[in-house]
XYZ file of N, CA and C in Angstrom:
531
model
N -37.349 22.906 7.346
C -37.598 21.482 7.149
C -36.266 20.727 7.182
N -36.214 19.667 7.994
C -35.007 18.839 8.049
C -34.992 17.886 6.868
N -33.854 17.797 6.277
C -33.696 16.877 5.157
C -32.843 15.712 5.648
N -33.359 14.520 5.488
C -32.578 13.342 5.851
C -31.545 13.097 4.766
N -30.296 13.029 5.189
C -29.238 12.764 4.249
C -29.075 11.263 4.102
N -29.117 10.792 2.891
C -28.948 9.360 2.653
C -27.451 9.058 2.608
N -27.029 8.132 3.463
C -25.622 7.755 3.470
C -25.344 6.862 2.271
N -24.270 7.178 1.586
C -23.924 6.400 0.400
C -23.413 5.023 0.812
N -23.842 4.017 0.089
C -23.387 2.644 0.314
C -22.383 2.307 -0.787
N -21.206 1.865 -0.357
C -20.147 1.529 -1.302
C -20.083 0.013 -1.483
N -19.421 -0.407 -2.559
C -19.268 -1.829 -2.851
C -17.806 -2.141 -3.143
N -17.542 -3.394 -3.387
C -16.185 -3.835 -3.713
C -15.675 -3.125 -4.960
N -16.553 -2.827 -5.900
C -16.129 -2.099 -7.103
C -15.482 -0.771 -6.728
N -16.007 -0.107 -5.697
C -15.426 1.162 -5.244
C -14.026 0.948 -4.650
N -13.846 -0.166 -3.949
C -12.519 -0.489 -3.391
C -11.529 -0.704 -4.534
N -11.935 -1.465 -5.555
C -11.040 -1.735 -6.684
C -10.782 -0.487 -7.529
N -11.632 0.511 -7.413
C -11.469 1.750 -8.182
C -10.575 2.772 -7.469
N -10.119 2.465 -6.261
C -9.250 3.397 -5.541
C -7.953 3.594 -6.309
N -7.335 4.774 -6.191
C -6.046 5.000 -6.861
C -4.992 4.016 -6.370
N -4.039 3.690 -7.234
C -2.958 2.767 -6.861
C -2.281 3.229 -5.582
N -2.040 2.283 -4.689
C -1.358 2.581 -3.446
C -2.283 2.994 -2.314
N -3.520 3.316 -2.611
C -4.466 3.685 -1.564
C -5.197 2.432 -1.099
N -5.186 2.192 0.229
C -5.812 0.997 0.773
C -6.977 1.375 1.653
N -8.022 0.571 1.574
C -9.205 0.792 2.397
C -9.910 -0.534 2.610
N -10.745 -0.557 3.636
C -11.586 -1.718 3.899
C -13.036 -1.272 3.784
N -13.898 -2.235 3.594
C -15.318 -1.972 3.400
C -16.088 -2.804 4.422
N -16.814 -2.113 5.310
C -17.601 -2.812 6.329
C -19.026 -2.289 6.250
N -19.946 -3.187 5.959
C -21.360 -2.829 5.801
C -21.560 -1.680 4.818
N -20.772 -1.690 3.747
C -20.937 -0.684 2.696
C -20.298 0.655 2.996
N -19.536 0.759 4.085
C -18.860 2.008 4.427
C -17.350 1.818 4.260
N -16.715 2.804 3.623
C -15.275 2.720 3.374
C -14.499 3.263 4.569
N -13.463 2.513 4.972
C -12.533 2.930 6.023
C -11.131 2.925 5.420
N -10.574 4.117 5.253
C -9.241 4.230 4.660
C -8.187 3.794 5.667
N -7.118 3.197 5.146
C -6.078 2.637 5.996
C -4.782 3.425 5.847
N -4.197 3.801 6.989
C -2.896 4.464 6.981
C -1.810 3.399 6.795
N -0.679 3.784 6.225
C 0.415 2.808 6.104
C 0.856 2.333 7.488
N 1.167 1.047 7.629
C 1.572 0.520 8.937
C 2.954 1.020 9.344
N 3.179 1.095 10.652
C 4.488 1.496 11.176
C 5.464 0.324 11.070
N 6.733 0.624 11.300
C 7.757 -0.422 11.280
C 7.489 -1.437 12.392
N 7.115 -0.961 13.594
C 6.827 -1.871 14.715
C 5.661 -2.790 14.369
N 4.640 -2.240 13.730
C 3.470 -3.015 13.295
C 3.922 -4.133 12.355
N 4.740 -3.793 11.381
C 5.207 -4.778 10.398
C 6.087 -5.843 11.049
N 6.886 -5.428 12.017
C 7.757 -6.392 12.697
C 6.926 -7.431 13.452
N 5.910 -6.970 14.185
C 5.021 -7.887 14.909
C 4.313 -8.814 13.928
N 3.831 -8.259 12.826
C 3.127 -9.057 11.822
C 4.023 -10.159 11.250
N 5.244 -9.798 10.906
C 6.168 -10.789 10.336
C 6.509 -11.887 11.347
N 6.786 -11.487 12.595
C 7.142 -12.479 13.617
C 5.996 -13.452 13.882
N 4.778 -12.925 14.054
C 3.632 -13.803 14.317
C 3.323 -14.692 13.119
N 3.332 -14.113 11.922
C 3.059 -14.895 10.701
C 4.048 -16.045 10.561
N 5.327 -15.753 10.797
C 6.370 -16.778 10.678
C 6.174 -17.887 11.707
N 5.871 -17.488 12.941
C 5.687 -18.481 14.002
C 4.494 -19.395 13.710
N 3.403 -18.810 13.239
C 2.213 -19.599 12.904
C 2.515 -20.534 11.736
N 3.148 -19.993 10.719
C 3.486 -20.789 9.529
C 4.408 -21.950 9.901
N 5.420 -21.675 10.724
C 6.342 -22.732 11.168
C 5.603 -23.825 11.940
N 4.692 -23.423 12.827
C 3.920 -24.398 13.604
C 3.096 -25.293 12.669
N 2.437 -24.686 11.709
C 1.599 -25.464 10.781
C 2.458 -26.449 9.988
N 3.611 -25.986 9.488
C 4.507 -26.866 8.713
C 5.007 -28.031 9.564
N 5.476 -27.732 10.787
C 6.008 -28.772 11.682
C 4.970 -29.830 12.003
N 3.700 -29.440 12.025
C 2.633 -30.364 12.390
C 1.844 -30.855 11.182
N 2.409 -30.666 9.988
C 1.769 -31.098 8.734
C 0.320 -30.629 8.657
N 0.099 -29.389 9.064
C -1.252 -28.835 9.066
C -1.734 -28.451 7.680
N -3.025 -28.340 7.558
C -3.664 -27.998 6.287
C -3.918 -26.498 6.134
N -3.897 -25.760 7.231
C -4.248 -24.339 7.183
C -3.147 -23.533 6.488
N -3.557 -22.375 5.968
C -2.619 -21.471 5.303
C -2.662 -20.117 5.987
N -1.496 -19.446 6.027
C -1.354 -18.155 6.696
C -1.093 -17.081 5.639
N -1.810 -15.963 5.758
C -1.624 -14.838 4.842
C -1.517 -13.554 5.644
N -0.508 -12.742 5.311
C -0.350 -11.436 5.935
C -0.875 -10.365 4.977
N -1.305 -9.243 5.549
C -1.827 -8.136 4.750
C -0.734 -7.591 3.831
N -1.120 -7.106 2.680
C -2.492 -7.005 2.180
C -2.977 -8.325 1.581
N -4.067 -8.836 2.112
C -4.704 -10.060 1.631
C -6.206 -9.862 1.748
N -6.910 -10.015 0.649
C -8.341 -9.716 0.588
C -9.180 -10.804 1.242
N -10.084 -10.368 2.127
C -11.050 -11.269 2.737
C -12.442 -10.707 2.462
N -13.222 -11.487 1.726
C -14.603 -11.129 1.407
C -15.462 -11.856 2.443
N -15.639 -11.216 3.580
C -16.186 -11.865 4.775
C -17.470 -12.641 4.567
N -18.460 -12.012 4.023
C -19.766 -12.663 3.902
C -20.104 -13.039 2.470
N -19.123 -12.991 1.610
C -19.366 -13.337 0.214
C -20.275 -12.335 -0.481
N -20.445 -11.145 0.124
C -21.256 -10.113 -0.536
C -20.338 -9.009 -1.047
N -20.896 -7.989 -1.647
C -20.048 -6.936 -2.200
C -19.966 -5.712 -1.288
N -20.351 -5.863 -0.014
C -20.326 -4.737 0.921
C -19.385 -4.948 2.110
N -18.692 -6.093 2.132
C -17.746 -6.388 3.209
C -16.440 -6.913 2.630
N -15.396 -6.104 2.781
C -14.064 -6.433 2.284
C -13.068 -5.932 3.323
N -12.287 -6.845 3.891
C -11.291 -6.459 4.884
C -9.930 -7.035 4.501
N -8.892 -6.438 5.069
C -7.529 -6.923 4.886
C -6.916 -7.112 6.269
N -7.257 -8.219 6.955
C -6.693 -8.444 8.288
C -5.174 -8.477 8.236
N -4.534 -8.113 9.329
C -3.073 -8.159 9.364
C -2.577 -9.585 9.158
N -3.247 -10.554 9.785
C -2.915 -11.975 9.595
C -4.215 -12.757 9.513
N -4.319 -13.615 8.502
C -5.477 -14.494 8.317
C -4.996 -15.932 8.248
N -5.661 -16.802 8.991
C -5.369 -18.238 8.926
C -6.633 -18.910 8.416
N -6.488 -19.592 7.269
C -7.641 -20.219 6.619
C -7.385 -21.724 6.527
N -8.312 -22.499 7.066
C -8.154 -23.958 7.085
C -8.975 -24.649 6.003
N -9.975 -23.989 5.461
C -10.811 -24.551 4.403
C -10.326 -24.001 3.060
N -9.555 -24.822 2.338
C -8.966 -24.370 1.073
C -10.014 -24.020 0.021
N -11.259 -24.498 0.201
C -12.326 -24.146 -0.738
C -12.681 -22.664 -0.665
N -12.283 -21.994 0.418
C -12.550 -20.564 0.559
C -11.522 -19.705 -0.184
N -10.424 -20.326 -0.615
C -9.333 -19.571 -1.233
C -9.474 -19.507 -2.748
N -9.328 -18.288 -3.269
C -9.303 -18.060 -4.719
C -8.098 -17.179 -5.020
N -7.878 -16.895 -6.295
C -6.788 -15.991 -6.655
C -7.002 -14.591 -6.101
N -8.249 -14.227 -5.831
C -8.538 -12.889 -5.294
C -8.355 -12.817 -3.786
N -8.409 -13.943 -3.077
C -8.274 -13.938 -1.627
C -9.100 -15.017 -0.977
N -9.763 -14.663 0.118
C -10.581 -15.607 0.879
C -12.044 -15.193 0.763
N -12.875 -16.131 0.311
C -14.318 -15.893 0.216
C -14.954 -16.537 1.445
N -15.375 -15.723 2.390
C -15.914 -16.222 3.642
C -14.957 -15.927 4.786
N -15.286 -16.401 5.954
C -14.523 -16.077 7.157
C -13.296 -16.963 7.327
N -12.129 -16.358 7.578
C -10.970 -17.156 7.987
C -11.251 -17.792 9.352
N -10.474 -18.806 9.697
C -10.634 -19.454 10.996
C -10.091 -18.588 12.126
N -8.991 -17.900 11.840
C -8.314 -17.109 12.863
C -7.828 -15.818 12.225
N -8.106 -14.712 12.876
C -7.661 -13.402 12.395
C -6.917 -12.706 13.515
N -5.794 -12.077 13.140
C -5.044 -11.238 14.075
C -4.991 -9.829 13.486
N -5.394 -8.860 14.285
C -5.263 -7.453 13.911
C -4.266 -6.814 14.868
N -3.337 -6.056 14.320
C -2.350 -5.327 15.109
C -2.807 -3.871 15.112
N -3.139 -3.376 16.290
C -3.753 -2.058 16.421
C -2.782 -0.947 16.042
N -3.279 -0.010 15.256
C -2.594 1.239 14.954
C -3.446 2.349 15.557
N -2.866 3.515 15.822
C -3.693 4.596 16.384
C -4.943 4.886 15.540
N -4.827 4.793 14.218
C -5.966 5.106 13.351
C -6.974 3.957 13.246
N -6.589 2.746 13.683
C -7.478 1.581 13.525
C -8.100 1.115 14.840
N -7.756 1.762 15.938
C -8.179 1.305 17.279
C -9.684 1.042 17.368
N -10.518 2.022 17.025
C -11.975 1.876 17.131
C -12.496 0.753 16.226
N -11.957 0.692 15.035
C -12.415 -0.315 14.072
C -12.034 -1.716 14.543
N -10.782 -1.903 14.992
C -10.313 -3.228 15.405
C -11.043 -3.739 16.646
N -11.260 -2.849 17.630
C -11.868 -3.277 18.887
C -13.394 -3.383 18.821
N -14.027 -2.668 17.909
C -15.490 -2.650 17.905
C -16.103 -3.157 16.603
N -15.913 -2.431 15.525
C -16.567 -2.804 14.263
C -16.144 -4.192 13.792
N -14.836 -4.431 13.776
C -14.361 -5.728 13.289
C -14.706 -6.850 14.263
N -14.655 -6.577 15.544
C -15.032 -7.594 16.535
C -16.437 -8.109 16.239
N -17.367 -7.217 16.087
C -18.757 -7.584 15.794
C -18.855 -8.303 14.449
N -18.193 -7.754 13.427
C -18.262 -8.309 12.074
C -17.653 -9.716 12.033
N -16.489 -9.880 12.656
C -15.818 -11.179 12.634
C -16.630 -12.230 13.383
N -17.161 -11.860 14.524
C -17.967 -12.815 15.298
C -19.166 -13.287 14.483
N -19.848 -12.365 13.836
C -21.072 -12.701 13.100
C -20.829 -13.356 11.746
N -19.599 -13.313 11.262
C -19.334 -13.905 9.948
C -18.774 -15.323 10.031
N -18.450 -15.792 11.257
C -17.988 -17.174 11.399
C -16.512 -17.331 11.710
N -15.789 -16.245 11.983
C -14.394 -16.362 12.414
C -14.406 -17.120 13.742
N -13.493 -18.075 13.889
C -13.460 -18.882 15.113
C -12.698 -18.194 16.246
N -11.613 -17.498 15.887
C -10.752 -16.873 16.886
C -10.242 -15.544 16.341
N -10.222 -14.528 17.215
C -9.800 -13.185 16.824
C -8.881 -12.617 17.895
N -7.678 -12.203 17.472
C -6.724 -11.576 18.383
C -6.573 -10.110 18.017
N -6.547 -9.261 19.029
C -6.208 -7.857 18.842
C -4.903 -7.632 19.598
N -3.841 -7.326 18.850
C -2.523 -7.098 19.432
C -2.323 -5.593 19.531
N -2.219 -5.110 20.753
C -2.134 -3.672 21.012
C -0.744 -3.363 21.581
N 0.173 -2.910 20.711
C 1.548 -2.669 21.158
C 1.651 -1.435 22.047
N 0.729 -0.503 21.919
C 0.741 0.678 22.782
C 0.428 0.287 24.228
N -0.578 -0.572 24.408
C -0.967 -1.035 25.744
C -0.217 -2.300 26.161
N 0.505 -2.909 25.217
C 1.223 -4.169 25.420
C 0.298 -5.268 25.929
N -0.841 -5.381 25.218
C -1.858 -6.374 25.574
C -2.309 -7.114 24.316
N -2.544 -8.407 24.468
C -3.169 -9.212 23.419
C -4.540 -9.621 23.949
N -5.585 -9.201 23.232
C -6.940 -9.584 23.612
C -7.369 -10.717 22.687
N -7.752 -11.831 23.270
C -8.110 -13.024 22.498
C -9.611 -13.270 22.648
N -10.290 -13.313 21.516
C -11.719 -13.628 21.483
C -11.868 -15.022 20.885
N -12.327 -15.961 21.682
C -12.596 -17.316 21.218
C -14.108 -17.386 21.007
N -14.530 -17.182 19.762
C -15.960 -17.113 19.474
C -16.646 -18.463 19.617
N -15.897 -19.563 19.460
C -16.495 -20.888 19.616
C -16.903 -21.145 21.070
N -16.126 -20.600 22.000
C -16.429 -20.785 23.422
C -17.076 -19.543 24.026
N -17.315 -18.530 23.195
C -17.889 -17.262 23.657
C -17.094 -16.740 24.847
N -15.765 -16.641 24.647
C -14.850 -16.300 25.721
C -13.884 -15.212 25.272
N -13.472 -14.347 26.215
C -12.477 -13.315 25.951
C -11.452 -13.321 27.071
N -10.176 -13.297 26.696
C -9.081 -13.256 27.675
C -8.100 -12.177 27.247
N -7.437 -11.566 28.223
C -6.376 -10.606 27.927
C -5.054 -11.126 28.468
N -3.991 -10.897 27.688
C -2.647 -11.329 28.059
C -1.702 -10.146 27.891
N -0.746 -10.038 28.797
C 0.278 -9.007 28.678
C 1.367 -9.493 27.735
N 2.022 -8.554 27.063
C 3.187 -8.908 26.256
C 4.167 -9.634 27.166
N 4.776 -10.691 26.669
C 5.704 -11.490 27.459
C 5.072 -12.760 28.002
N 3.730 -12.801 28.069
C 3.032 -14.014 28.520
C 2.807 -14.945 27.332
N 2.730 -16.242 27.608
C 2.358 -17.194 26.567
C 0.855 -17.075 26.320
N 0.501 -16.897 25.047
C -0.902 -16.752 24.671
C -1.331 -18.028 23.954
N -2.242 -18.820 24.557
C -2.665 -20.060 23.906
C -3.511 -19.779 22.666
N -3.289 -20.610 21.651
C -4.044 -20.495 20.407
C -5.217 -21.471 20.482
N -6.415 -20.957 20.438
C -7.608 -21.782 20.594
C -7.814 -22.803 19.496
N -7.473 -22.444 18.255
C -7.735 -23.392 17.159
C -6.656 -24.470 17.057
N -5.552 -24.306 17.805
C -4.479 -25.306 17.829
C -4.163 -25.649 19.278
N -4.676 -26.738 19.761
C -4.411 -27.159 21.133
C -2.917 -27.436 21.303
N -2.353 -26.930 22.380
C -0.934 -27.151 22.668
C -0.002 -26.139 22.035
N -0.537 -25.173 21.292
C 0.299 -24.149 20.648
C 0.021 -22.814 21.330
N 1.094 -22.143 21.723
C 0.949 -20.793 22.282
C 2.065 -19.938 21.706
N 1.826 -18.623 21.728
C 2.822 -17.685 21.214
C 3.061 -16.610 22.253
N 4.268 -16.094 22.243
C 4.668 -15.042 23.153
C 4.877 -13.778 22.336
N 4.043 -12.776 22.558
C 4.151 -11.519 21.816
C 5.018 -10.577 22.633
N 6.081 -10.087 22.051
C 6.988 -9.149 22.742
C 6.910 -7.795 22.094
């Protein structure tokens, strides 16, 4: 007789119960453990975060930029918790001391070998359905930036070295090297 195994569903409480220093994300009640980022990953994250932050300041923008680790409770439920590499949030009502409740306007994920499947597939679907306006996947191994503009239902790919237009900010583009 075959026995159906019931898959355990985890919640945010399980994420908060992880040992100190252990990081994981929660998507549809399933835990995905995160490896520490590489130096190249951190360098890209810092450069992009700084460029976005500088652009917002220069243009007296209202949006705020947060680099990981920063908690995003995507659907306001206890089964979806992510830590995007970069989150841009324009609705300050979504921000609390714990992080962002709901979808950021723009998310950038920098692909690591261990996160490739999650960034390109699981998170793409999750971000689109939760209300993220724009999603970038920066792949330093392939030297490609994939831009998903969910408002226009459009996807474009750019090579490192090309100017990549930012959909939520007309006239702003960034060059990922």
